[in-house]
PDB file of C-alpha atoms in Angstrom:
ATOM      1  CA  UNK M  13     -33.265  64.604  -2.596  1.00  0.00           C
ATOM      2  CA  UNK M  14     -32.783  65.194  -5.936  1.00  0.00           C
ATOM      3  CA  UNK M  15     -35.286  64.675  -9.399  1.00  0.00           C
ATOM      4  CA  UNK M  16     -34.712  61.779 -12.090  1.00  0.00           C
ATOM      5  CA  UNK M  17     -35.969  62.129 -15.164  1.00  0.00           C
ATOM      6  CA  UNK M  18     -35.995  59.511 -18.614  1.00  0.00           C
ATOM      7  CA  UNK M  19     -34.508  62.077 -21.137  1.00  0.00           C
ATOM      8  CA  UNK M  20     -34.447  59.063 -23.763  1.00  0.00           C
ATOM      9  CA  UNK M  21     -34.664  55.102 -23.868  1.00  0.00           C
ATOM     10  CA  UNK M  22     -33.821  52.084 -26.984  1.00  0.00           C
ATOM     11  CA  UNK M  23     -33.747  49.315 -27.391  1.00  0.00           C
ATOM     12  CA  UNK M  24     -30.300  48.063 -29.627  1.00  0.00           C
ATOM     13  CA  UNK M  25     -31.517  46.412 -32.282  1.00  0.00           C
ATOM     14  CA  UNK M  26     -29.091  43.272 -32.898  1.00  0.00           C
ATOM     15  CA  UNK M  27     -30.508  42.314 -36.189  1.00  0.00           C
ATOM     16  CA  UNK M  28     -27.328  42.994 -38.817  1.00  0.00           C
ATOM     17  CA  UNK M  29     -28.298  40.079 -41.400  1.00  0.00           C
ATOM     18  CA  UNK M  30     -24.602  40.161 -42.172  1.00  0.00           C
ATOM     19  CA  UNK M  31     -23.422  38.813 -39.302  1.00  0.00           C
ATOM     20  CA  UNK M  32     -25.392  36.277 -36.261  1.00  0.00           C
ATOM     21  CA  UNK M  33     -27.462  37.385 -33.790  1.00  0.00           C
ATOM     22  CA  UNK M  34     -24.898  38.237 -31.142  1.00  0.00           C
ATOM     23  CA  UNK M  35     -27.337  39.135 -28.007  1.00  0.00           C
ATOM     24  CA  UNK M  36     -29.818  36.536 -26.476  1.00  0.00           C
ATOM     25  CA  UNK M  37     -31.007  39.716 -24.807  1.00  0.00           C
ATOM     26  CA  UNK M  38     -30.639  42.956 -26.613  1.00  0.00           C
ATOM     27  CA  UNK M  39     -29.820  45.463 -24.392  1.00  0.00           C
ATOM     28  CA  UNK M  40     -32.496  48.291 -23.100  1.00  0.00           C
ATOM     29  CA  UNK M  41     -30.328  51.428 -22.775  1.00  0.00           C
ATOM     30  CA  UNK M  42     -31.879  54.442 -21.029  1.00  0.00           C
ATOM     31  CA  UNK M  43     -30.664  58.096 -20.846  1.00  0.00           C
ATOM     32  CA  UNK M  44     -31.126  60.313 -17.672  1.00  0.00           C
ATOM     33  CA  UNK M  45     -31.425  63.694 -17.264  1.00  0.00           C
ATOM     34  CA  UNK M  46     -30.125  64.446 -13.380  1.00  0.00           C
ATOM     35  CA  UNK M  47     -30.522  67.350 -11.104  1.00  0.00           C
ATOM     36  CA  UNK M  48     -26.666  67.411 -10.557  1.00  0.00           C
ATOM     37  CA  UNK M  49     -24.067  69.797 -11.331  1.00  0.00           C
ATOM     38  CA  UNK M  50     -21.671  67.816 -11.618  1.00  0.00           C
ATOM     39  CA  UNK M  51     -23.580  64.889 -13.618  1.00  0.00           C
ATOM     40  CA  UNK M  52     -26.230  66.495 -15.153  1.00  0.00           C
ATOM     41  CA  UNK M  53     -26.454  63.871 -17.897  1.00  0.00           C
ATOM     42  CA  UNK M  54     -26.244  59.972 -17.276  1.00  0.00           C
ATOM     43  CA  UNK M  55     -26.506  56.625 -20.238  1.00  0.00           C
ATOM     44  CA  UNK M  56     -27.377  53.162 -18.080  1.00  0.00           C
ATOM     45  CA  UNK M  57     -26.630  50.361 -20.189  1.00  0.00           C
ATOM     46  CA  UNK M  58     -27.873  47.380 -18.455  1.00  0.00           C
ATOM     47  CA  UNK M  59     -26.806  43.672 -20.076  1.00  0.00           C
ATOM     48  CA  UNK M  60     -27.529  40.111 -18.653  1.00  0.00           C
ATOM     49  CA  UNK M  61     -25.144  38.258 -21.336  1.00  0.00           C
ATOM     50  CA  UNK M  62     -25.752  34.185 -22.061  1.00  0.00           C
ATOM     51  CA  UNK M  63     -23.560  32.805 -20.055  1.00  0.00           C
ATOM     52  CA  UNK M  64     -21.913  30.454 -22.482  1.00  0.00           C
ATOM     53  CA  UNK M  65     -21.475  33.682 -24.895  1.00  0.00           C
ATOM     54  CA  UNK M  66     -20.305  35.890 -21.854  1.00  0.00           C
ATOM     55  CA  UNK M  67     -16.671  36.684 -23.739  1.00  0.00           C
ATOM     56  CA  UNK M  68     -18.721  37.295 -26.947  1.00  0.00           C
ATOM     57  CA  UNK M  69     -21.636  39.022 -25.778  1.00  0.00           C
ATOM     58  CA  UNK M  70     -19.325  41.764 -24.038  1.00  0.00           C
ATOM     59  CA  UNK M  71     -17.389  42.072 -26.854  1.00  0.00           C
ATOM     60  CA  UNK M  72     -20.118  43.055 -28.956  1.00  0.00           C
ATOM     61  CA  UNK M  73     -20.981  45.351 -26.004  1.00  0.00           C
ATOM     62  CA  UNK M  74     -18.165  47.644 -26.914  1.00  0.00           C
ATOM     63  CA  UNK M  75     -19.977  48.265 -29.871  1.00  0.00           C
ATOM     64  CA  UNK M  76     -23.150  48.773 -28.295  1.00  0.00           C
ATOM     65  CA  UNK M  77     -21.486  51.505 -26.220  1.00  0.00           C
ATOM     66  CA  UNK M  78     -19.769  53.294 -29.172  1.00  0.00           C
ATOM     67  CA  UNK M  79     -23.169  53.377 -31.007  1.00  0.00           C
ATOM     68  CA  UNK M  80     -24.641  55.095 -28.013  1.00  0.00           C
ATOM     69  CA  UNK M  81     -22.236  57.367 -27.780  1.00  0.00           C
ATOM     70  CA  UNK M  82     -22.644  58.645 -31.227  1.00  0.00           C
ATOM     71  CA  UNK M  83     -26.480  58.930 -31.255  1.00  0.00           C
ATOM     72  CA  UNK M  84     -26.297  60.644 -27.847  1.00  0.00           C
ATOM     73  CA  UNK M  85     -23.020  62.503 -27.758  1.00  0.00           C
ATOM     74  CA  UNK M  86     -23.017  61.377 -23.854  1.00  0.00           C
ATOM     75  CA  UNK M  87     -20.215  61.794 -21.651  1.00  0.00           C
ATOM     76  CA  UNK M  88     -20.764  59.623 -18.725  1.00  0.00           C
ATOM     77  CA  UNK M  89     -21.898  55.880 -19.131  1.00  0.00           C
ATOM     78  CA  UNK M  90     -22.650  53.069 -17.218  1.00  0.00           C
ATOM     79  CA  UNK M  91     -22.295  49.462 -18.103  1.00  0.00           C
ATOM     80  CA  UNK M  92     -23.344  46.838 -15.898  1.00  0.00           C
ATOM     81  CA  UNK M  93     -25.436  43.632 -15.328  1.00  0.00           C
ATOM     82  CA  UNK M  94     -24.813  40.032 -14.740  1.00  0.00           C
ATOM     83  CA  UNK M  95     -22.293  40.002 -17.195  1.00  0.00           C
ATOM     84  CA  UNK M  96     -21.398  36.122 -16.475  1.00  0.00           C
ATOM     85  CA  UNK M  97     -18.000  37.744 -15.829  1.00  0.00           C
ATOM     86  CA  UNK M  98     -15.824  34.854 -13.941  1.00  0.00           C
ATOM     87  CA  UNK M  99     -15.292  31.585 -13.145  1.00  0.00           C
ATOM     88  CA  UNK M 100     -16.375  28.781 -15.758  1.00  0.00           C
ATOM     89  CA  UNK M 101     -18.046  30.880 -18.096  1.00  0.00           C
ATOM     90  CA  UNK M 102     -15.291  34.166 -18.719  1.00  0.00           C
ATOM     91  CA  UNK M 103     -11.430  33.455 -17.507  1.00  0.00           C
ATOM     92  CA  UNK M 104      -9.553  36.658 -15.679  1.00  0.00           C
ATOM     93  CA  UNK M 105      -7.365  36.009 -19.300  1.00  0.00           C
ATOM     94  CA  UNK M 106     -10.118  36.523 -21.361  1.00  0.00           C
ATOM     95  CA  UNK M 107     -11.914  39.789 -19.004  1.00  0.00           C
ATOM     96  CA  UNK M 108      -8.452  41.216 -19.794  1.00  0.00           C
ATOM     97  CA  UNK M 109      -8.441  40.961 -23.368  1.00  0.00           C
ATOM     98  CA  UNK M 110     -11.944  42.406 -23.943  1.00  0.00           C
ATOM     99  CA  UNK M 111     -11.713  45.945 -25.335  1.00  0.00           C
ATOM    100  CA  UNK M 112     -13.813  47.137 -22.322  1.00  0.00           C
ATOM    101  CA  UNK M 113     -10.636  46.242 -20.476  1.00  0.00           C
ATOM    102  CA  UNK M 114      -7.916  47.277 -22.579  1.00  0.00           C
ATOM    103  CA  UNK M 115      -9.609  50.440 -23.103  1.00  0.00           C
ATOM    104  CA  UNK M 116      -8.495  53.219 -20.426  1.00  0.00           C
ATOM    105  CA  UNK M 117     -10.776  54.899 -20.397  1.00  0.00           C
ATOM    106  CA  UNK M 118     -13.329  52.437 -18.842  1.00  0.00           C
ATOM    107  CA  UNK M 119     -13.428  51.579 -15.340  1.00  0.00           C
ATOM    108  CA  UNK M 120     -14.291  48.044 -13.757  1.00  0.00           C
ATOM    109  CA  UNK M 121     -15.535  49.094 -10.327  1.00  0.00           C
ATOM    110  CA  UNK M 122     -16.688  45.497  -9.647  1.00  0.00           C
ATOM    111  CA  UNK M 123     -13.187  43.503  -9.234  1.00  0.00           C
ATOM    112  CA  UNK M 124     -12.244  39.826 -10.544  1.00  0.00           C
ATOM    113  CA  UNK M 125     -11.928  39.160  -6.552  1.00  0.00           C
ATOM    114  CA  UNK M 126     -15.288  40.455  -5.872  1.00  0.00           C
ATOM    115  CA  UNK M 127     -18.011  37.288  -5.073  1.00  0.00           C
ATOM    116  CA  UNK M 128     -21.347  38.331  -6.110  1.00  0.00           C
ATOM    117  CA  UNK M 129     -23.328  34.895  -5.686  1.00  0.00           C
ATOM    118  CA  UNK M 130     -25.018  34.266  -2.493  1.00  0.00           C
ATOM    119  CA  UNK M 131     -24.366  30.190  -2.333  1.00  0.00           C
ATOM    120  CA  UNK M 132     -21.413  29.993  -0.087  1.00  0.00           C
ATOM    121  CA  UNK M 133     -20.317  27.068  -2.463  1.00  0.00           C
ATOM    122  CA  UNK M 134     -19.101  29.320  -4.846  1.00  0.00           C
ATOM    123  CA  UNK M 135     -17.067  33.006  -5.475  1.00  0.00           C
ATOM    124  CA  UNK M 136     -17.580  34.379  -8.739  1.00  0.00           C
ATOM    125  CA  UNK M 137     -17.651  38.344 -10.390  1.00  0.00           C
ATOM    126  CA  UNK M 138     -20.472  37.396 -12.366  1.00  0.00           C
ATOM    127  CA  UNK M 139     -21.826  41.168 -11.896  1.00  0.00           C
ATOM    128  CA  UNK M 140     -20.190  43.970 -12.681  1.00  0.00           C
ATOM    129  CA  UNK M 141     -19.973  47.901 -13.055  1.00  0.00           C
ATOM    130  CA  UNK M 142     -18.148  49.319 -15.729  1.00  0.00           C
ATOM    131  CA  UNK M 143     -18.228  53.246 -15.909  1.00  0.00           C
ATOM    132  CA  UNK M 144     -16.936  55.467 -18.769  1.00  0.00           C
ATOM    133  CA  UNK M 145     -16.470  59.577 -17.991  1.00  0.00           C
ATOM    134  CA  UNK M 146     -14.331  61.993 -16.515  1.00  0.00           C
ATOM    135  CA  UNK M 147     -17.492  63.552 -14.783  1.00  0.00           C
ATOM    136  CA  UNK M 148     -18.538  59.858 -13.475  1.00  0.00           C
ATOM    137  CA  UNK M 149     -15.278  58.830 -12.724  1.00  0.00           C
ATOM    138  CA  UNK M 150     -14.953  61.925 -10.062  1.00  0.00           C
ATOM    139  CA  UNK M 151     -18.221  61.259  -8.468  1.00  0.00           C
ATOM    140  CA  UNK M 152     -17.686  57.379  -7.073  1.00  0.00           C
ATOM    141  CA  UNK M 153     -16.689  57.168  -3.804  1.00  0.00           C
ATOM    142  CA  UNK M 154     -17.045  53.087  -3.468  1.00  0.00           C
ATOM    143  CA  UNK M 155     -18.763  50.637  -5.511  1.00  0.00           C
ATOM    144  CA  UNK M 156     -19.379  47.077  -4.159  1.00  0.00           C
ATOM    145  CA  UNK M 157     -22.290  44.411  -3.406  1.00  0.00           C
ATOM    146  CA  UNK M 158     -24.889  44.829  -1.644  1.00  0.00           C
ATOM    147  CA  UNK M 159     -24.724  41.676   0.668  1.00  0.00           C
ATOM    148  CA  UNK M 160     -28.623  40.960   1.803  1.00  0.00           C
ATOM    149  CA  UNK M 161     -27.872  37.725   3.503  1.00  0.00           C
ATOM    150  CA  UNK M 162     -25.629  39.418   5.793  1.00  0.00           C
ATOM    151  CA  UNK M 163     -27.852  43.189   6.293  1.00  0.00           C
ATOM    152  CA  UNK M 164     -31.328  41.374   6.475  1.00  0.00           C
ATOM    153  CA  UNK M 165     -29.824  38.408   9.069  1.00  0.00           C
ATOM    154  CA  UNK M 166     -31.196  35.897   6.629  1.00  0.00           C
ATOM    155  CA  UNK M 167     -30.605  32.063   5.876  1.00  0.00           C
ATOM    156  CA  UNK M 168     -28.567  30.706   2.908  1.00  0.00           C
ATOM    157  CA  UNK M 169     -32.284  29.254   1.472  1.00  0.00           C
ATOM    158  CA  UNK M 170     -33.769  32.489   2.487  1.00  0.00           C
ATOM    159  CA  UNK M 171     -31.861  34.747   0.646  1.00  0.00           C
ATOM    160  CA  UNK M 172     -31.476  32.245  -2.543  1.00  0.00           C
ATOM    161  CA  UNK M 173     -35.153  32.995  -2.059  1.00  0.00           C
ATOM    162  CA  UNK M 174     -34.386  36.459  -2.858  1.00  0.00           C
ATOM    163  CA  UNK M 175     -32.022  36.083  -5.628  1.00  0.00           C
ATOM    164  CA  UNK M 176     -28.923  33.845  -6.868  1.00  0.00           C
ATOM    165  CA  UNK M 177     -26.807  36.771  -7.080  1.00  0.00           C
ATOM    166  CA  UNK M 178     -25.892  39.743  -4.959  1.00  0.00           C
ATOM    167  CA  UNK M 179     -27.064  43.327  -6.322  1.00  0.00           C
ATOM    168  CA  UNK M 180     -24.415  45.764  -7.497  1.00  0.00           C
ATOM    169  CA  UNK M 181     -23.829  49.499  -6.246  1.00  0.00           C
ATOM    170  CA  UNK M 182     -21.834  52.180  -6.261  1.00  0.00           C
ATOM    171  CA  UNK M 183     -21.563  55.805  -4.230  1.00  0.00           C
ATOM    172  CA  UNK M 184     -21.961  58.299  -5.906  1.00  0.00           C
ATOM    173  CA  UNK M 185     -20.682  61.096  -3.784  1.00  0.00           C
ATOM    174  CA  UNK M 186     -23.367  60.581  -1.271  1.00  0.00           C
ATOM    175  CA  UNK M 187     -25.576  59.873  -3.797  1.00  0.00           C
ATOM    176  CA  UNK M 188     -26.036  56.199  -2.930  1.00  0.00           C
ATOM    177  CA  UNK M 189     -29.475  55.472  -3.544  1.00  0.00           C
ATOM    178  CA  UNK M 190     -29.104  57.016  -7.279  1.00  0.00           C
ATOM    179  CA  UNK M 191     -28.493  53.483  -8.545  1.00  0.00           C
ATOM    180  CA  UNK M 192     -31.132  51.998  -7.466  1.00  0.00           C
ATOM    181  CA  UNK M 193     -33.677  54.473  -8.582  1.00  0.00           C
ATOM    182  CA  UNK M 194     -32.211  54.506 -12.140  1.00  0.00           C
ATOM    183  CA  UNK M 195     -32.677  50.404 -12.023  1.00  0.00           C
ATOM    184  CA  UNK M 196     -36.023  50.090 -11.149  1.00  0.00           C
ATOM    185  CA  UNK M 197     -37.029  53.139 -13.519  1.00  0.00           C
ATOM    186  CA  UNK M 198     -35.047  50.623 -16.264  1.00  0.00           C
ATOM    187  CA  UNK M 199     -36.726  47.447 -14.859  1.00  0.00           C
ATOM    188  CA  UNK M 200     -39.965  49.430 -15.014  1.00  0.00           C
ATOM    189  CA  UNK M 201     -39.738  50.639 -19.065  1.00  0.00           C
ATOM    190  CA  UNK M 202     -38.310  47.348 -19.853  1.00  0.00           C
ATOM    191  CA  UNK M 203     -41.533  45.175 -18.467  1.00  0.00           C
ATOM    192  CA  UNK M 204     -43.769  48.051 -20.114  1.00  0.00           C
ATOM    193  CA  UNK M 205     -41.935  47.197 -23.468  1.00  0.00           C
ATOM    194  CA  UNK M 206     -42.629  43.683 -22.882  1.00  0.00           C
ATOM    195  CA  UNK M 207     -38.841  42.949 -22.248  1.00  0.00           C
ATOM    196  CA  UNK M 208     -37.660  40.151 -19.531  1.00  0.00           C
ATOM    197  CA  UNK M 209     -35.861  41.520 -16.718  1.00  0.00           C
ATOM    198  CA  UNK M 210     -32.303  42.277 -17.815  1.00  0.00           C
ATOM    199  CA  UNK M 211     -30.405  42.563 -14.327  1.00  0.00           C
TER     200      UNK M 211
END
């Protein structure tokens, strides 16, 4: 095992009185300090975007990202959330034509094919993981859902119990349980902010 520590935490403040409020949830970005060679340093920013201002919303997140980098001067990011990425609410047209997308040098782990609901009615990539970093890049092994219905034996009802939607992961090189750690420290300085969940 390894330590995780908070090196630094905002939240972006979408208040520019020149232009709308773009977020309904601002996002809560958090930087870690990890006891990793090769990832010493590691920027989460989670984002649950409206989903009738999905396209919008991660538009704007691009921004969001580039601000981030230029406080921080990080080198390995992570974007991710229920981004409302699929289906009704953001076309495969429209996921293409975001700059996130066009930009090479982000990577959408999480795949339009990828169904991360739990109803068996429908099959949408409403969550995703978008990474940015040489560093990163090198360390995932696999990145996926994390399909509780199916590891816990549970019921359709029992798992919308649970949640709607299907968690998100990746591998880091054996590091699997990384992500999760890094959540629930974000859930955890989110709630203490007085912040709704954002994942």
């Amino acid at each position: 095992s390894f330590m995780v520590t908070v090196r630094d935490q905002y939240k972006y403040e979408d208040n520019d009185t020149s232009a709308p409020d773009v977020f309904a949830r601002e996002p809560y970005i958090v930087r870690f300090a990890l006891e990793l060679t090769a990832l010493p340093d590691l920027v989460i920013i989670p984002q649950h975007t409206e989903p009738e201002k999905a396209g919008t919303e991660l538009e704007a997140l691009y921004d969001v990202f580039t601000e981030v980098r230029r406080r921080w001067r990080c080198k390995n990011v992570v974007l991710m959330g229920d981004f409302n990425a699929g289906c009704k609410y953001l076309s495969k047209k429209k996921t293409k034509s975001l700059r996130l997308s066009k930009d090479p040098d982000f990577q959408w782990l999480i795949s339009d094919g990828t169904d991360t609901t739990v109803k068996e009615s429908t099959s949408c990539a409403y969550d995703r993981i978008v990474i940015y970093g040489e560093e990163l890049r090198n360390l995932v092994k696999s990145a996926g859902i994390y399909n509780f219905t199916k590891e816990l034996r549970l019921s359709e009802a029992g798992a919308l119990k649970v949640s709607d939607h299907y968690p998100v992961e990746m591998d880091l090189g054996g590091c699997r349980t990384l992500l999760p750690s890094l959540i629930l420290i974000i859930l955890s300085l989110s709630s203490s902010c007085g912040i709704r969940s954002l994942l």
